[in-house]
Short mmCIF file of C-alpha atoms in Angstrom, two decimals:
data_model
loop_
_atom_site.label_atom_id
_atom_site.label_comp_id
_atom_site.label_asym_id
_atom_site.label_seq_id
_atom_site.Cartn_x
_atom_site.Cartn_y
_atom_site.Cartn_z
CA MET G 1 99.43 167.82 224.36
CA SER G 2 101.98 165.77 226.32
CA MET G 3 100.18 162.97 228.16
CA ILE G 4 103.22 161.16 229.61
CA ILE G 5 106.44 162.94 230.59
CA ALA G 6 109.43 161.17 232.13
CA GLU G 7 112.55 163.14 233.00
CA ASN G 8 115.69 161.33 234.18
CA LEU G 9 113.55 158.64 235.75
CA SER G 10 115.47 156.13 237.88
CA LYS G 11 114.70 153.29 240.24
CA SER G 12 117.16 151.35 242.38
CA TYR G 13 116.58 148.56 244.89
CA PRO G 14 118.70 147.45 247.84
CA VAL G 15 119.11 143.66 247.66
CA ALA G 16 120.38 141.76 250.69
CA ILE G 17 123.54 139.72 250.08
CA LYS G 18 123.93 136.47 252.02
CA GLN G 19 126.97 134.17 252.08
CA PRO G 20 126.36 130.40 252.16
CA GLY G 21 126.60 128.26 255.29
CA LEU G 22 125.84 128.77 258.97
CA LYS G 23 128.37 131.58 259.36
CA GLY G 24 126.85 133.38 256.40
CA THR G 25 123.37 133.00 257.90
CA ILE G 26 124.48 134.41 261.27
CA ASN G 27 126.26 137.35 259.63
CA HIS G 28 123.23 137.94 257.45
CA PHE G 29 121.02 138.10 260.54
CA PHE G 30 123.21 140.42 262.65
CA ASN G 31 125.13 142.40 260.03
CA ARG G 32 123.11 142.40 256.86
CA LYS G 33 124.79 143.83 253.75
CA TYR G 34 123.07 145.17 250.69
CA LEU G 35 123.86 145.54 247.01
CA ASN G 36 122.21 148.43 245.17
CA ILE G 37 120.54 147.27 241.94
CA ASN G 38 119.74 149.94 239.34
CA ALA G 39 116.60 148.69 237.59
CA VAL G 40 116.00 151.91 235.62
CA LYS G 41 118.69 154.52 234.92
CA ASN G 42 117.87 158.13 234.02
CA ILE G 43 115.40 157.52 231.20
CA SER G 44 113.55 160.44 229.61
CA PHE G 45 110.75 160.47 227.03
CA THR G 46 107.50 162.25 226.20
CA ILE G 47 104.34 160.69 224.74
CA GLN G 48 101.66 162.84 223.18
CA ALA G 49 97.91 162.37 223.62
CA GLY G 50 96.54 159.71 221.29
CA GLU G 51 99.91 158.08 220.55
CA VAL G 52 100.34 154.30 220.62
CA VAL G 53 103.95 153.60 221.58
CA GLY G 54 105.69 150.25 221.85
CA PHE G 55 107.97 149.71 224.84
CA LEU G 56 110.49 146.97 224.09
CA GLY G 57 113.27 145.28 225.96
CA PRO G 58 114.52 141.83 226.98
CA ASN G 59 113.47 140.27 230.27
CA GLY G 60 114.89 142.24 233.18
CA ALA G 61 115.47 145.37 231.09
CA GLY G 62 113.29 147.57 233.34
CA LYS G 63 110.01 147.71 231.38
CA THR G 64 107.67 146.62 234.16
CA THR G 65 109.52 148.75 236.73
CA THR G 66 109.03 151.78 234.47
CA LEU G 67 105.32 151.00 234.05
CA LYS G 68 104.93 150.71 237.81
CA MET G 69 106.51 154.15 238.28
CA LEU G 70 104.28 155.64 235.57
CA THR G 71 101.17 154.20 237.24
CA GLY G 72 102.24 155.20 240.75
CA LEU G 73 102.63 151.69 242.12
CA ILE G 74 106.22 152.44 243.13
CA HIS G 75 108.04 155.67 243.91
CA PRO G 76 110.97 156.60 241.63
CA SER G 77 114.37 156.86 243.30
CA SER G 78 115.03 160.05 241.33
CA GLY G 79 113.72 162.02 238.41
CA LYS G 80 110.31 163.40 237.53
CA VAL G 81 107.22 161.82 236.03
CA ASN G 82 103.90 163.33 235.00
CA VAL G 83 100.95 161.39 233.58
CA ALA G 84 97.78 163.13 232.38
CA GLY G 85 98.76 166.18 234.44
CA PHE G 86 99.28 164.23 237.67
CA ILE G 87 102.25 162.97 239.69
CA PRO G 88 101.53 159.22 239.71
CA PHE G 89 102.85 158.15 243.13
CA ARG G 90 100.45 160.55 244.85
CA ARG G 91 97.66 158.23 243.66
CA GLN G 92 95.02 160.95 243.53
CA GLU G 93 91.49 159.83 242.73
CA SER G 94 91.37 161.96 239.59
CA PHE G 95 94.61 160.34 238.40
CA LEU G 96 93.28 156.82 238.96
CA GLN G 97 90.15 157.75 237.00
CA ASN G 98 92.36 158.65 234.03
CA ILE G 99 94.64 155.60 233.74
CA THR G 100 94.51 151.83 233.59
CA LEU G 101 97.14 149.11 233.84
CA VAL G 102 96.57 145.73 232.18
CA MET G 103 99.07 142.96 232.86
CA GLY G 104 98.66 139.85 230.75
CA GLN G 105 99.77 137.52 233.56
CA LYS G 106 97.51 139.10 236.21
CA GLN G 107 93.73 139.09 236.59
CA GLN G 108 91.25 141.30 238.37
CA LEU G 109 88.08 139.35 237.59
CA ILE G 110 86.80 137.02 240.33
CA TRP G 111 87.48 133.48 239.13
CA ASP G 112 84.26 131.73 240.25
CA LEU G 113 81.81 134.54 239.50
CA PRO G 114 80.42 135.69 236.16
CA ALA G 115 82.51 138.50 234.71
CA LEU G 116 79.42 140.71 234.83
CA ASP G 117 79.47 140.66 238.65
CA SER G 118 83.08 141.91 238.74
CA LEU G 119 82.20 144.58 236.18
CA LYS G 120 79.39 145.83 238.41
CA ILE G 121 81.87 146.11 241.28
CA ASN G 122 84.21 148.12 239.05
CA ALA G 123 81.34 150.41 238.09
CA ALA G 124 80.62 151.06 241.76
CA VAL G 125 84.31 151.73 242.52
CA TYR G 126 84.47 154.33 239.74
CA ASN G 127 81.07 155.84 240.57
CA ILE G 128 79.62 154.99 237.16
CA SER G 129 75.82 155.36 237.08
CA ASP G 130 73.68 152.36 236.13
CA GLN G 131 72.61 154.00 232.89
CA GLU G 132 76.18 154.85 231.89
CA PHE G 133 77.40 151.42 233.00
CA HIS G 134 74.95 149.62 230.71
CA ARG G 135 75.77 151.94 227.83
CA ARG G 136 79.53 151.42 228.15
CA LEU G 137 79.09 147.70 228.79
CA GLY G 138 77.08 147.27 225.61
CA GLU G 139 79.57 149.28 223.57
CA LEU G 140 82.67 147.44 224.82
CA THR G 141 80.96 144.03 224.68
CA GLU G 142 80.20 144.57 221.00
CA MET G 143 83.72 145.85 220.24
CA LEU G 144 85.28 142.83 221.97
CA SER G 145 82.79 140.28 220.57
CA LEU G 146 81.86 139.10 224.07
CA GLU G 147 78.12 138.81 223.56
CA GLY G 148 76.72 136.03 225.76
CA LYS G 149 80.03 135.46 227.58
CA LEU G 150 79.82 137.83 230.54
CA THR G 151 77.17 135.83 232.41
CA GLN G 152 79.42 132.75 232.50
CA PRO G 153 81.84 132.14 235.39
CA VAL G 154 85.25 133.50 234.49
CA ARG G 155 86.82 130.04 234.91
CA LYS G 156 84.56 128.75 232.12
CA LEU G 157 85.84 131.27 229.59
CA SER G 158 88.66 130.50 227.17
CA LEU G 159 91.98 132.28 227.71
CA GLY G 160 91.23 134.69 224.87
CA GLU G 161 87.76 135.44 226.22
CA ARG G 162 89.17 136.03 229.70
CA MET G 163 91.75 138.48 228.33
CA LYS G 164 89.04 140.36 226.47
CA ALA G 165 86.93 140.47 229.63
CA GLU G 166 89.95 141.78 231.55
CA LEU G 167 90.33 144.54 228.96
CA LEU G 168 86.65 145.39 229.29
CA ALA G 169 87.01 145.65 233.07
CA ALA G 170 90.11 147.83 232.74
CA LEU G 171 88.46 150.21 230.26
CA LEU G 172 85.00 150.47 231.79
CA HIS G 173 85.87 153.82 233.40
CA ARG G 174 87.14 155.05 230.01
CA PRO G 175 90.71 156.05 230.96
CA GLN G 176 92.76 158.50 228.90
CA VAL G 177 96.00 156.54 229.32
CA LEU G 178 96.41 152.79 228.85
CA PHE G 179 99.47 150.96 230.17
CA LEU G 180 99.42 147.48 228.65
CA ASP G 181 101.99 144.93 229.84
CA GLU G 182 101.91 141.82 227.63
CA PRO G 183 98.14 141.97 226.91
CA THR G 184 98.31 139.06 224.44
CA LEU G 185 100.54 136.82 226.55
CA GLY G 186 99.71 133.15 225.99
CA LEU G 187 96.89 133.80 223.52
CA ASP G 188 96.53 131.90 220.27
CA VAL G 189 96.96 133.70 216.95
CA ASN G 190 93.25 134.42 216.45
CA ALA G 191 92.84 135.79 219.98
CA GLN G 192 95.92 137.98 219.54
CA VAL G 193 94.48 139.44 216.34
CA GLY G 194 91.18 140.09 218.10
CA VAL G 195 92.87 142.00 220.93
CA ARG G 196 94.96 144.04 218.48
CA ASP G 197 91.93 144.94 216.39
CA PHE G 198 90.09 146.06 219.51
CA LEU G 199 92.98 148.21 220.76
CA ARG G 200 93.32 149.85 217.35
CA GLU G 201 89.60 150.61 217.23
CA TYR G 202 89.54 151.85 220.85
CA ASN G 203 92.47 154.20 220.23
CA LYS G 204 90.81 155.57 217.09
CA LEU G 205 87.43 156.02 218.77
CA TYR G 206 88.58 157.64 222.04
CA GLN G 207 92.05 158.99 221.14
CA ALA G 208 93.46 157.10 224.11
CA THR G 209 97.20 157.20 224.77
CA VAL G 210 98.72 153.71 224.85
CA LEU G 211 102.10 152.48 226.11
CA LEU G 212 102.39 148.83 225.11
CA THR G 213 104.96 146.22 226.10
CA SER G 214 104.93 142.87 224.32
CA HIS G 215 107.25 140.04 223.38
CA TYR G 216 105.05 139.40 220.36
CA MET G 217 106.47 141.69 217.71
CA ALA G 218 103.26 141.34 215.69
CA ASP G 219 101.56 143.41 218.44
CA ILE G 220 104.12 146.18 218.00
CA THR G 221 104.18 146.22 214.20
CA ALA G 222 100.37 146.17 214.02
CA LEU G 223 99.78 149.00 216.50
CA CYS G 224 102.87 151.16 216.95
CA GLU G 225 104.70 153.55 214.65
CA ARG G 226 107.02 154.65 217.46
CA VAL G 227 109.00 152.47 219.83
CA LEU G 228 111.06 152.94 222.98
CA LEU G 229 113.88 150.43 223.47
CA ILE G 230 115.19 149.84 226.98
CA HIS G 231 118.21 147.69 227.73
CA GLN G 232 119.79 147.08 231.14
CA GLY G 233 117.69 149.90 232.55
CA GLU G 234 118.80 152.49 229.98
CA LEU G 235 116.76 153.97 227.13
CA MET G 236 118.72 153.15 223.97
CA TYR G 237 116.26 154.22 221.27
CA ASP G 238 113.20 156.45 220.95
CA GLY G 239 111.84 156.88 217.46
CA ASN G 240 110.11 155.48 214.41
CA LEU G 241 110.01 151.68 214.17
CA ASP G 242 110.57 151.62 210.40
CA GLU G 243 113.61 153.90 210.71
CA LEU G 244 115.07 151.60 213.36
CA LEU G 245 114.59 148.59 211.12
CA GLU G 246 116.16 150.36 208.15
CA SER G 247 119.18 151.60 210.10
CA PHE G 248 119.83 148.32 211.90
CA ALA G 249 119.06 145.92 209.05
CA PRO G 250 121.20 147.20 206.15
CA TYR G 251 120.86 143.85 204.40
CA ARG G 252 118.31 141.71 202.59
CA GLU G 253 117.76 137.97 202.27
CA ILE G 254 117.86 136.35 198.81
CA ASN G 255 116.26 132.91 198.66
CA ILE G 256 116.83 130.88 195.52
CA GLU G 257 115.99 127.43 194.21
CA LEU G 258 118.55 126.08 191.76
CA SER G 259 117.95 123.61 188.95
CA GLN G 260 120.65 121.40 190.48
CA PRO G 261 122.71 121.46 193.71
CA LEU G 262 125.99 123.37 193.71
CA PRO G 263 128.86 123.34 196.24
CA ALA G 264 129.29 126.30 198.56
CA GLU G 265 132.55 127.26 196.84
CA LYS G 266 130.66 128.23 193.69
CA LEU G 267 128.11 130.32 195.62
CA MET G 268 130.21 132.24 198.14
CA SER G 269 130.92 135.15 195.79
CA TYR G 270 127.23 136.15 195.72
CA GLY G 271 126.85 136.84 199.44
CA ASP G 272 126.96 135.42 202.94
CA ILE G 273 125.40 131.94 202.72
CA GLN G 274 122.94 131.46 205.58
CA LEU G 275 121.39 128.23 204.32
CA LEU G 276 122.45 125.58 201.80
CA GLU G 277 120.24 122.50 201.59
CA GLY G 278 120.25 120.66 198.30
CA ARG G 279 119.00 123.08 195.66
CA THR G 280 117.84 125.68 198.22
CA VAL G 281 120.16 128.57 199.07
CA LYS G 282 119.68 131.65 201.26
CA PHE G 283 122.09 134.57 200.96
CA ILE G 284 122.50 137.67 203.10
CA VAL G 285 123.57 140.72 201.05
CA GLN G 286 123.98 144.41 201.80
CA ARG G 287 120.98 146.47 200.76
CA ASP G 288 122.97 148.72 198.42
CA ALA G 289 124.36 145.65 196.60
CA LEU G 290 121.00 143.92 196.22
CA THR G 291 120.26 144.85 192.59
CA SER G 292 123.70 143.95 191.24
CA THR G 293 123.77 140.68 193.23
CA VAL G 294 120.38 139.57 191.92
CA SER G 295 121.51 140.38 188.36
CA GLN G 296 124.68 138.30 188.76
CA ILE G 297 122.76 135.36 190.24
CA LEU G 298 120.26 135.33 187.37
CA ALA G 299 123.01 135.71 184.76
CA ASN G 300 125.40 133.05 186.12
CA LEU G 301 123.22 130.44 187.83
CA GLU G 302 120.38 128.23 186.62
CA VAL G 303 117.63 129.55 188.91
CA ILE G 304 114.13 128.08 189.11
CA ASP G 305 112.81 130.54 191.70
CA LEU G 306 114.13 133.66 193.45
CA THR G 307 112.64 135.78 196.23
CA VAL G 308 113.98 138.76 198.17
CA THR G 309 112.82 139.31 201.74
CA GLU G 310 113.63 141.60 204.63
CA PRO G 311 114.83 140.12 207.94
CA SER G 312 112.06 139.66 210.49
CA VAL G 313 111.39 142.37 213.05
CA GLU G 314 112.20 139.87 215.80
CA GLU G 315 115.62 139.25 214.27
CA VAL G 316 116.43 142.94 213.92
CA ILE G 317 115.34 143.84 217.45
CA GLY G 318 117.32 140.87 218.75
CA ARG G 319 120.43 142.20 216.98
CA VAL G 320 119.87 145.59 218.61
CA PHE G 321 119.75 144.14 222.10
CA GLN G 322 122.69 141.82 221.48
CA SER G 323 124.89 144.71 220.42
CA GLY G 324 123.56 147.09 223.08
CA VAL G 325 124.11 149.98 220.65
CA VAL G 326 121.86 151.69 218.14
CA GLU G 327 123.86 153.13 215.28
#
């Protein structure tokens, strides 16, 4: 079942252009001119029920604009969008009961009140009975390891605890579709792992559909098999994350420690030297030449240690966006 359908979705904004100085100010007041900015350009994709999909792109690529169109916060300039069987910008009550939007830099909990008070307000907004509220509260509190925290004022909670409480508030009405915009933003490593573990468990338990944006690639690699890449408002890739990494990283890193330092001239024939510090050398070699290169290094050089690694996901995705083309 298709839970999210976007067809040629676009969004453009008119931005007022003002020249400097008094003359520019007067002209801007009486004869304002606009420049049309295309934030999202004809993107199309379909996400099935229960999928967890990563949505990646550099700052200003159009990720948040797309999420706002999918949640109905803004009206698309053109194209069609359907989420859980609804047209988002109509903001029907049944639609709002089926989705949630979590933005890591925004909060819905009241700062000076215990989180529990805000949760009770959410329960009333979504017409959740007292019995069902306490049942869901207990279940989510245990999953998020928030026992004993919800009666404290929100301002007294750590950043990780606040983010978990925000997730609890966003999922109290048990939505079918989760739009998560940087849910681990600013969290330490342990808190990030805790949020990822919870999202994985929640998806498995309720078969929720998740569209996740994050600048922390560990979030994407831990949760998503499929990714959407958006660049300058255009969808440049939709597919398996591992296949993207394989196609765009046709090389491996060979790290060696030599018994004694050697000049670069004696090492250049083995690959592209990325690092040469004393006895430590890092080569970049094509994947199909890896075996022969390693054999030559071991046969011709006095090697104390040798390791072969793949480039990091961050590095590969960065190369994709720098080139603007997926091969």
